[in-house]
Tab-separated table of C-alpha atoms in Angstrom:
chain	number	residue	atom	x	y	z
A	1	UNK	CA	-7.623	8.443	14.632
A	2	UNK	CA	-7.852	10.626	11.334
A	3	UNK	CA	-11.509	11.854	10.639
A	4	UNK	CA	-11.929	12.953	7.465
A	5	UNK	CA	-14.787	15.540	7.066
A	6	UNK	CA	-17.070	15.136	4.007
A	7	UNK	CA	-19.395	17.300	2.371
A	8	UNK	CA	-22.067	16.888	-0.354
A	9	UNK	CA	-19.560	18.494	-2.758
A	10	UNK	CA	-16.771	16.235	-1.649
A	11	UNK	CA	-18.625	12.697	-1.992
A	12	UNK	CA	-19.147	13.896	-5.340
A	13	UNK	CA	-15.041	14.488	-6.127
A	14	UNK	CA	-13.796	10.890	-4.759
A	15	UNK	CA	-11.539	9.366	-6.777
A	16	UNK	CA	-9.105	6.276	-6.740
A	17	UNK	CA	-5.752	6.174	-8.501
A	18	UNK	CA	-5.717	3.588	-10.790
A	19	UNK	CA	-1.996	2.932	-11.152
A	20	UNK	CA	0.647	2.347	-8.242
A	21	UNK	CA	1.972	5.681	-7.017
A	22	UNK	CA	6.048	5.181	-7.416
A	23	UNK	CA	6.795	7.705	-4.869
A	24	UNK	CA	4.590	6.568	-2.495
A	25	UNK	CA	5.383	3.250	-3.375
A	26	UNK	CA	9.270	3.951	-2.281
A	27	UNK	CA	8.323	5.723	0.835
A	28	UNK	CA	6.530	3.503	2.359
A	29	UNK	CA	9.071	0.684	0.793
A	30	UNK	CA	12.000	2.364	2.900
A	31	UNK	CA	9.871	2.039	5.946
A	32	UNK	CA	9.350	-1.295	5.066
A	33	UNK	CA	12.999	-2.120	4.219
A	34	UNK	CA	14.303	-0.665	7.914
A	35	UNK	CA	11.264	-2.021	10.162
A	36	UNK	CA	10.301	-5.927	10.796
A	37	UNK	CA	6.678	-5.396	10.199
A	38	UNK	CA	5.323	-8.232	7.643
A	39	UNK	CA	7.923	-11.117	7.714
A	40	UNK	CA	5.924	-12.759	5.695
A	41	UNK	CA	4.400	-10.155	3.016
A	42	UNK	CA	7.653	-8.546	3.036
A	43	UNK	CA	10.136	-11.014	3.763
A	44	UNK	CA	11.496	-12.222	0.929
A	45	UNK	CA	11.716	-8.782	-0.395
A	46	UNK	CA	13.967	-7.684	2.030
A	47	UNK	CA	16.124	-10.433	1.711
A	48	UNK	CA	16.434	-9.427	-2.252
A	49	UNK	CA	16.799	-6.084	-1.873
A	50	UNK	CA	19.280	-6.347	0.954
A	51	UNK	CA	21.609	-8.876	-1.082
A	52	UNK	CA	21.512	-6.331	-4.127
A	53	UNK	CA	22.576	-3.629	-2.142
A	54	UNK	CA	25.155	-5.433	-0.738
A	55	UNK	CA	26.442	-5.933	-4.538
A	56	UNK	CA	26.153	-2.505	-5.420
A	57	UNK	CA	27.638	0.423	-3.947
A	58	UNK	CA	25.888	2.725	-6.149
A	59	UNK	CA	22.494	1.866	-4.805
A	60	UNK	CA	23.507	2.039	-1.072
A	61	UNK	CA	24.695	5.348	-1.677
A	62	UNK	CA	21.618	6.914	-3.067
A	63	UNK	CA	19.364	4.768	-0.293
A	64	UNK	CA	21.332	6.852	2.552
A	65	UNK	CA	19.838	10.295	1.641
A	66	UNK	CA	16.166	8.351	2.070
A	67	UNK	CA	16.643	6.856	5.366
A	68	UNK	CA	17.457	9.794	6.436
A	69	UNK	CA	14.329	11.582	5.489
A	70	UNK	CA	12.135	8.661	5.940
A	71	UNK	CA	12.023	7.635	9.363
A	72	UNK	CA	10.221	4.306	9.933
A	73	UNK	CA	7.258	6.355	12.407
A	74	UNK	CA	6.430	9.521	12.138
A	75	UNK	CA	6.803	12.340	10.417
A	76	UNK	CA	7.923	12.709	6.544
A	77	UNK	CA	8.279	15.650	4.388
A	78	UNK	CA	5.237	15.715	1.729
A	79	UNK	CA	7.559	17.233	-0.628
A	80	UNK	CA	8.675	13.422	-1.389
A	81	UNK	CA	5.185	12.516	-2.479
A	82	UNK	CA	3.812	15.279	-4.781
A	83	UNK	CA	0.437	14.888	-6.540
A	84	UNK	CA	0.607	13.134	-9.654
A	85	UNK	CA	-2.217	13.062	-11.945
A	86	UNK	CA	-0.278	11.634	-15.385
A	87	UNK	CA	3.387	10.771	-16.445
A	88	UNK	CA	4.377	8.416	-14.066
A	89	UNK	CA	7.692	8.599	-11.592
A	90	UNK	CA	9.436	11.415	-14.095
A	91	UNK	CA	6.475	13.574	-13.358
A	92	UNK	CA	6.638	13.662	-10.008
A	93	UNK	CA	10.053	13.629	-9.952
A	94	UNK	CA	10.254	17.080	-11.773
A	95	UNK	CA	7.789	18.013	-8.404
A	96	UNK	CA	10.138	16.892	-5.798
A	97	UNK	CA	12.965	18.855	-8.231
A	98	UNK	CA	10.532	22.071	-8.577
A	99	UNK	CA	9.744	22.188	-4.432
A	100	UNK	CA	9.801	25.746	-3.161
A	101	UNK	CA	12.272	26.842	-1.187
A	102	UNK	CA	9.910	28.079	1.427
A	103	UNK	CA	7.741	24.735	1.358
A	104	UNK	CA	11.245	22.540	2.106
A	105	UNK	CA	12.168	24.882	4.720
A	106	UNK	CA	9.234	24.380	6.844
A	107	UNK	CA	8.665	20.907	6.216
A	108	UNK	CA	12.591	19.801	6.886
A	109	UNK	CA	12.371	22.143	9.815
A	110	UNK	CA	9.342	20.024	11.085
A	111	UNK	CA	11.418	16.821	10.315
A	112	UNK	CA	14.087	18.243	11.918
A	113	UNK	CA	12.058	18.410	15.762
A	114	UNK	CA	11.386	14.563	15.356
A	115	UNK	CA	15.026	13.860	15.066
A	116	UNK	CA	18.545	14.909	14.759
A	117	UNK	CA	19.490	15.541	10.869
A	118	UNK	CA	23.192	15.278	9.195
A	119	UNK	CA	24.731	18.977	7.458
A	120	UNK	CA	24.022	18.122	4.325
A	121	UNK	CA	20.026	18.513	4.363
A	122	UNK	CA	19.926	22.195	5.382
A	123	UNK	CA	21.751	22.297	2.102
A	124	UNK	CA	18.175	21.621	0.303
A	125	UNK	CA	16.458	24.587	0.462
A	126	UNK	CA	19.312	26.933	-0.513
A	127	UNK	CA	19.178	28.725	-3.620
A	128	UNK	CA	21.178	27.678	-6.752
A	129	UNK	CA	22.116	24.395	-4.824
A	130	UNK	CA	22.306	20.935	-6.564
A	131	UNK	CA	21.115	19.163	-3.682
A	132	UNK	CA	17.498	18.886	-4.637
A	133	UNK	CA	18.301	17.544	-7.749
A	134	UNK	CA	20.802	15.092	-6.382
A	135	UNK	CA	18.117	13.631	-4.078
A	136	UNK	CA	16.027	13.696	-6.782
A	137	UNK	CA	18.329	11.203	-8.510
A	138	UNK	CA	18.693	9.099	-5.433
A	139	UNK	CA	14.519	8.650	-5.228
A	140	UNK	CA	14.772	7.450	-9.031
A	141	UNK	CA	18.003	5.071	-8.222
A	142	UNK	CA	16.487	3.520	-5.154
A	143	UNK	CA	12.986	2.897	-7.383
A	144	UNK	CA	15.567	1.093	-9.587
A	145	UNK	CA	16.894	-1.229	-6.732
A	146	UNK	CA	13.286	-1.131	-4.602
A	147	UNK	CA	10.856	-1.382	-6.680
A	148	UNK	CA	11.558	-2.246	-10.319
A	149	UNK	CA	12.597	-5.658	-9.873
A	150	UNK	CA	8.810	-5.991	-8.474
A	151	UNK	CA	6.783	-3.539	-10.054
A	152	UNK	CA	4.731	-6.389	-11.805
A	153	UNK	CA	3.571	-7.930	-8.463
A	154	UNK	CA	2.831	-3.994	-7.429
A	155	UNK	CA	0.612	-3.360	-10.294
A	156	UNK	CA	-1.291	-6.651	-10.078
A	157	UNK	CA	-1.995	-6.287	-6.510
A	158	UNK	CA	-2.913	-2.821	-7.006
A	159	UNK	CA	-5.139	-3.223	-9.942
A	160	UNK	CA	-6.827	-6.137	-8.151
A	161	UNK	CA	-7.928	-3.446	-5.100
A	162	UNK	CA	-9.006	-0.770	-7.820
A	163	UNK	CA	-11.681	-3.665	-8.966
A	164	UNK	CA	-12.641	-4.331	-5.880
A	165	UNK	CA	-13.376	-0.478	-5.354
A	166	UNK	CA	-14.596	0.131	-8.790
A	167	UNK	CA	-17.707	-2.909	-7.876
A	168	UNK	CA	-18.445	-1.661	-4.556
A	169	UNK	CA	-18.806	1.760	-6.113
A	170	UNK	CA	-20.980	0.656	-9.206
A	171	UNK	CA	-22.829	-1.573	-6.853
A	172	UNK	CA	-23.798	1.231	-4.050
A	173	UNK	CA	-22.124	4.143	-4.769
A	174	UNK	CA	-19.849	6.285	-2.527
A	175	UNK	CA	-21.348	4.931	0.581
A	176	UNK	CA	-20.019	1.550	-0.416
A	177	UNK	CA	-17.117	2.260	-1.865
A	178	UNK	CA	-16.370	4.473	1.288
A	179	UNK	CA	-17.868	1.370	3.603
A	180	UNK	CA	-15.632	-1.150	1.770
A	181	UNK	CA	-12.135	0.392	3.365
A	182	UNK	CA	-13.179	-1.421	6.264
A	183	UNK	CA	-11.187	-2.770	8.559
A	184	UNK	CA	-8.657	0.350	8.056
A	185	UNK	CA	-11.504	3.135	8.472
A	186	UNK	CA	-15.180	3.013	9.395
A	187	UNK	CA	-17.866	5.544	7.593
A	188	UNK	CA	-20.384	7.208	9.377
A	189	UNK	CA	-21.388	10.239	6.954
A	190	UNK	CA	-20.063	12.335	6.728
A	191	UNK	CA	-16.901	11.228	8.225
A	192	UNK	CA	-14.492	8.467	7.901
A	193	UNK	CA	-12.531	7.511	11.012
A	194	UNK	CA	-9.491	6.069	9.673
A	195	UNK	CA	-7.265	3.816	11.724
A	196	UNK	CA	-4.269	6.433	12.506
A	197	UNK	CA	-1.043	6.603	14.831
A	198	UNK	CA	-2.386	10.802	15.973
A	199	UNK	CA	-5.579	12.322	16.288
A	200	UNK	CA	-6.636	14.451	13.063
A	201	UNK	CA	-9.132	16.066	11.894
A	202	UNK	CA	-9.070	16.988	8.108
A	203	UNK	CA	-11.802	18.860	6.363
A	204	UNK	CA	-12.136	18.422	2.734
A	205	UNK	CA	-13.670	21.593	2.025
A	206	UNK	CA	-14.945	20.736	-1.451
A	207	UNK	CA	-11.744	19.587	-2.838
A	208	UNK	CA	-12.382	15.478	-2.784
A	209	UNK	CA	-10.261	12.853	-1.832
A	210	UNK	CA	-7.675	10.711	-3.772
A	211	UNK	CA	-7.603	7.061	-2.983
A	212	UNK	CA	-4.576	5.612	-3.474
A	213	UNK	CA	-3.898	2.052	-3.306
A	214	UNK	CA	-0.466	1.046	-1.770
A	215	UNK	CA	1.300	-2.037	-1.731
A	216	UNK	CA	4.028	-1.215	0.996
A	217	UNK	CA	1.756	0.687	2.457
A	218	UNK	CA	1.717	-1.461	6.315
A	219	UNK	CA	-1.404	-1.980	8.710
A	220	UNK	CA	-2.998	1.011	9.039
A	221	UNK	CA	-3.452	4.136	5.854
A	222	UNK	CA	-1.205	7.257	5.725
A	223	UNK	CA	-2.050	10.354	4.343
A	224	UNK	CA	-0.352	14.097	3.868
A	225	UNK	CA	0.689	16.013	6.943
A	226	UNK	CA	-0.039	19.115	5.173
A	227	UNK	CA	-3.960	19.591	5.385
A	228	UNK	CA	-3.651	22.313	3.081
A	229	UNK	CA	-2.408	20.187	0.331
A	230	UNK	CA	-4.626	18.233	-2.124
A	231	UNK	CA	-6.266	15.304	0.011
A	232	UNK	CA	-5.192	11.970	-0.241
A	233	UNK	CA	-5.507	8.685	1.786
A	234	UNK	CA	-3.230	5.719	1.176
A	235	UNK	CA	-4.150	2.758	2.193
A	236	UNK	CA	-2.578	-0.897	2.087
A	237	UNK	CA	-3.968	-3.532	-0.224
A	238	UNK	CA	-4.379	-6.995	-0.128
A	239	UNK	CA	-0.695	-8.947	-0.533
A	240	UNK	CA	0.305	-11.715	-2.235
A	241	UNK	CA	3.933	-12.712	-1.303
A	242	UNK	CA	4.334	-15.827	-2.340
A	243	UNK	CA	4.657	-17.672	-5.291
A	244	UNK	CA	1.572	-20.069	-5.687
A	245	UNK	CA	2.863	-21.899	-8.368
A	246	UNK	CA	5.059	-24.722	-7.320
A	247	UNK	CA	6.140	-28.156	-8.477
A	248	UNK	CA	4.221	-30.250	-6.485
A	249	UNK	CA	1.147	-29.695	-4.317
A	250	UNK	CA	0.965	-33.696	-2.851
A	251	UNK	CA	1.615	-32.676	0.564
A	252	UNK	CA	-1.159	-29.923	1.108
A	253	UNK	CA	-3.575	-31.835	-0.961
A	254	UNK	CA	-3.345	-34.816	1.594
A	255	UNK	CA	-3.856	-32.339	4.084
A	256	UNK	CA	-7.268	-30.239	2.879
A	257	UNK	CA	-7.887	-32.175	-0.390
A	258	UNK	CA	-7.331	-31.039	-3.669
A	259	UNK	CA	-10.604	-29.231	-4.220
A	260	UNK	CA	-9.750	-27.263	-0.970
A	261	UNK	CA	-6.369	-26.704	-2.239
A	262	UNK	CA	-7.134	-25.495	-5.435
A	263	UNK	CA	-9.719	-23.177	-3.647
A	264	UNK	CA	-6.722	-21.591	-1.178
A	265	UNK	CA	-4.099	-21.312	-3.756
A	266	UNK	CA	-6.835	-19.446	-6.281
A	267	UNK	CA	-7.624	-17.149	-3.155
A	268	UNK	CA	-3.852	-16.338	-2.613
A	269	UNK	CA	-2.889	-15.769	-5.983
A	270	UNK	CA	-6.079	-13.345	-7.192
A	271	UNK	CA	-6.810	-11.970	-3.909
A	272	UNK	CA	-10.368	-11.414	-2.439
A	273	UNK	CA	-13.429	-13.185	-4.742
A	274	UNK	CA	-16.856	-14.238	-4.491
A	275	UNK	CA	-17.928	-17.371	-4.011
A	276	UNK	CA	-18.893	-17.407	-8.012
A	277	UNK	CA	-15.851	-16.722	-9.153
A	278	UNK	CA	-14.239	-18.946	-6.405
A	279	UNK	CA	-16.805	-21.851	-8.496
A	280	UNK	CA	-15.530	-20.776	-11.434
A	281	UNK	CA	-11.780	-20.727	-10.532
A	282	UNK	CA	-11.863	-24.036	-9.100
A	283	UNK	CA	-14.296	-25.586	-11.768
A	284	UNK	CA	-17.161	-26.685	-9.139
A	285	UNK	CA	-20.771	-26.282	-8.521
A	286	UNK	CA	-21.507	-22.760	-6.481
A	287	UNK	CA	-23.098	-25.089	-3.076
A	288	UNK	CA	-19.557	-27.266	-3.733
A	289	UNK	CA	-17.442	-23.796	-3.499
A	290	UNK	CA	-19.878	-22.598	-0.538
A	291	UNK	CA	-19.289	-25.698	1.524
A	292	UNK	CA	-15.445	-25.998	0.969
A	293	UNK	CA	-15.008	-22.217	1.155
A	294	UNK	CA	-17.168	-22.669	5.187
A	295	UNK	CA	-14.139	-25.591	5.600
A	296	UNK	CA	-11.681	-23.078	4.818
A	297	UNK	CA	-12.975	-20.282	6.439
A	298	UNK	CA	-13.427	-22.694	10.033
A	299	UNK	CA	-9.985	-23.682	10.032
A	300	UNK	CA	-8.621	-19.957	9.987
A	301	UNK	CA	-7.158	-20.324	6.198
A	302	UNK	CA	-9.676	-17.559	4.554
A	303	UNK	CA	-11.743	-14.295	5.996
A	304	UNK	CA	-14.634	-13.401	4.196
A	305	UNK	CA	-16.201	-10.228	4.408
A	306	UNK	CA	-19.124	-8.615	2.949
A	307	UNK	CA	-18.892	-6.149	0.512
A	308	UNK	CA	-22.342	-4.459	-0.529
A	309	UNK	CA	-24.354	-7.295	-2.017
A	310	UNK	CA	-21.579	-9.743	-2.342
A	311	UNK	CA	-19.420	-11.941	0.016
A	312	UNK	CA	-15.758	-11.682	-0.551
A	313	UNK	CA	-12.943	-14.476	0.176
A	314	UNK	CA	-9.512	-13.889	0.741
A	315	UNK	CA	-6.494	-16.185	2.350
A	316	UNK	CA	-5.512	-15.461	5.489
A	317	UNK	CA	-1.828	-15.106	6.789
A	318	UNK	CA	-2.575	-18.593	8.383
A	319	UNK	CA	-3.402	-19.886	5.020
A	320	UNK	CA	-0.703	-17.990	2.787
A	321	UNK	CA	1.545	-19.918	5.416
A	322	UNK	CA	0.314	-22.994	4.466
A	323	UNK	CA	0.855	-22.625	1.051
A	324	UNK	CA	4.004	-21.606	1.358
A	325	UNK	CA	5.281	-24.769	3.527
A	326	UNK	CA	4.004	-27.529	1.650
């Protein structure tokens, strides 16, 4: 578990990044790409990216260098995620390119305890040497081949979860916005116990904490190993995989009915909502959307959970299943 120590200064400095982080976005994709966690978010995905690098020797060759530093569990440089606060992947790309030589020698040393590394990365932290820059170039090729392709899907699934934190915070504040990270970590002021591989403990110390919504991000939040660096916490959002739309919807809507299968396919394609905008959505009376939503919810298709003063719906792998096998 990672307990996060908060003072008064620090509930005050909370913020949540309000665009995908690229770099995180990739290192948490290459973990992704080389476990078997989420068949199902990730599945297709794989497939796609796996089939385009088997077409292009370019992109294999700047994926290597990644792999290498990115081991599916445990430890990874922070060097590869630097703070960005504006401009995007060429921003922090000029980071990873400006990394001391001091910082990537202790970090790639610590890497280096976890598990055996090739010649070439000892070459990183030399002076004068091209290496940095050349992994540089294979972070931006593999966001190319990774991520591009799905960066829409990234940024509405991320911009979904930054509404969802941006109520619970106008509705009640940093204890709710803090409260609504549930099930990943649990707030009891001032700390939040976060659901973590290690035990941590990481005191704030006045400077805040950066939320950052992550898409690859798998199960359980990450954040830096460095406690002396900026604070962050990445944490996985809410997926949508699959592709809602399709050409015919007879065989689920014999199955639940078509106001229930309007209701699950609205769920899966918009992520978590209330049972308003469910009503809305659907185009049926709010006690309607609360009974078929109770349907829904008993047969293991949705979760709801409560989020300050409102009751949020969301499909459930069970349901996303459904959907998908119709």
């Amino acid at each position: 578990m990672l307990r996060i120590h908060f003072t008064s200064e620090d509930l005050q400095s909370i913020r949540v990044a309000r665009q995908p982080h690229a770099l995180w976005e990739l290192v948490c994709g290459v973990c992704r790409l080389d476990a078997r966690q989420g068949a199902l978010e990730f599945g297709h995905w794989r497939r796609s990216v796996r089939e385009g690098l088997a077409k292009d020797p370019r992109a294999r060759r700047a994926l290597l260098p990644l792999q290498t530093l990115i081991p599916p569990v445990g430890y990874i440089p922070d060097f590869l995620t630097p703070s960005v606060t504006g401009g995007g992947l060429a921003v922090g790309l000029d980071q990873v390119r400006a990394t001391s030589r001091t910082r990537l020698t202790s970090e790639l040393s610590r890497l280096a305890e976890s598990r055996p590394l090739p010649s070439w990365v000892s070459t990183l932290d030399r002076p004068g040497a091209k290496a940095l820059g050349t992994l540089a170039r294979a972070l931006e090729l593999s966001c190319k081949t990774l991520l591009e392709p799905y960066w829409p899907r990234i940024q509405t699934a991320v911009g979904d979860d930054v509404e969802l934190r941006t109520r619970a915070l106008l509705d009640g504040g940093t204890s709710a916005l803090l409260n609504a990270l549930r099930p990943h970590a649990r707030w009891h002021a001032p700390v939040l116990e976060v659901d973590y591989p290690v035990d941590r403990e990481l005191h704030l110390e006045g400077r805040g904490l950066l939320l950052i919504p992550s898409y690859f991000c798998w199960r359980r939040p990450t954040a830096l190993a460095d406690p002396t660096l900026g604070p962050v916490l990445v944490y996985p959002v809410a997926k949508q995989p699959l592709e809602i739309v399709r050409a015919s919807r007879d065989g689920l809507e014999r199955l639940l009915g078509r106001t229930r299968t309007v209701v699950l396919a609205d769920l899966a394609s918009h992520g978590a909502r209330t049972t308003s905008e469910v009503a809305t959505a659907a185009n049926i009376a709010l006690p309607s959307a609360s009974y078929q939503l109770g349907v829904l919810r008993d047969g293991g298709l949705i979760a709801s959970h409560r989020q300050g003063q409102f009751v949020r719906h969301s499909a459930t792998p069970l349901g996303l299943r459904l959907l998908d096998e119709r």
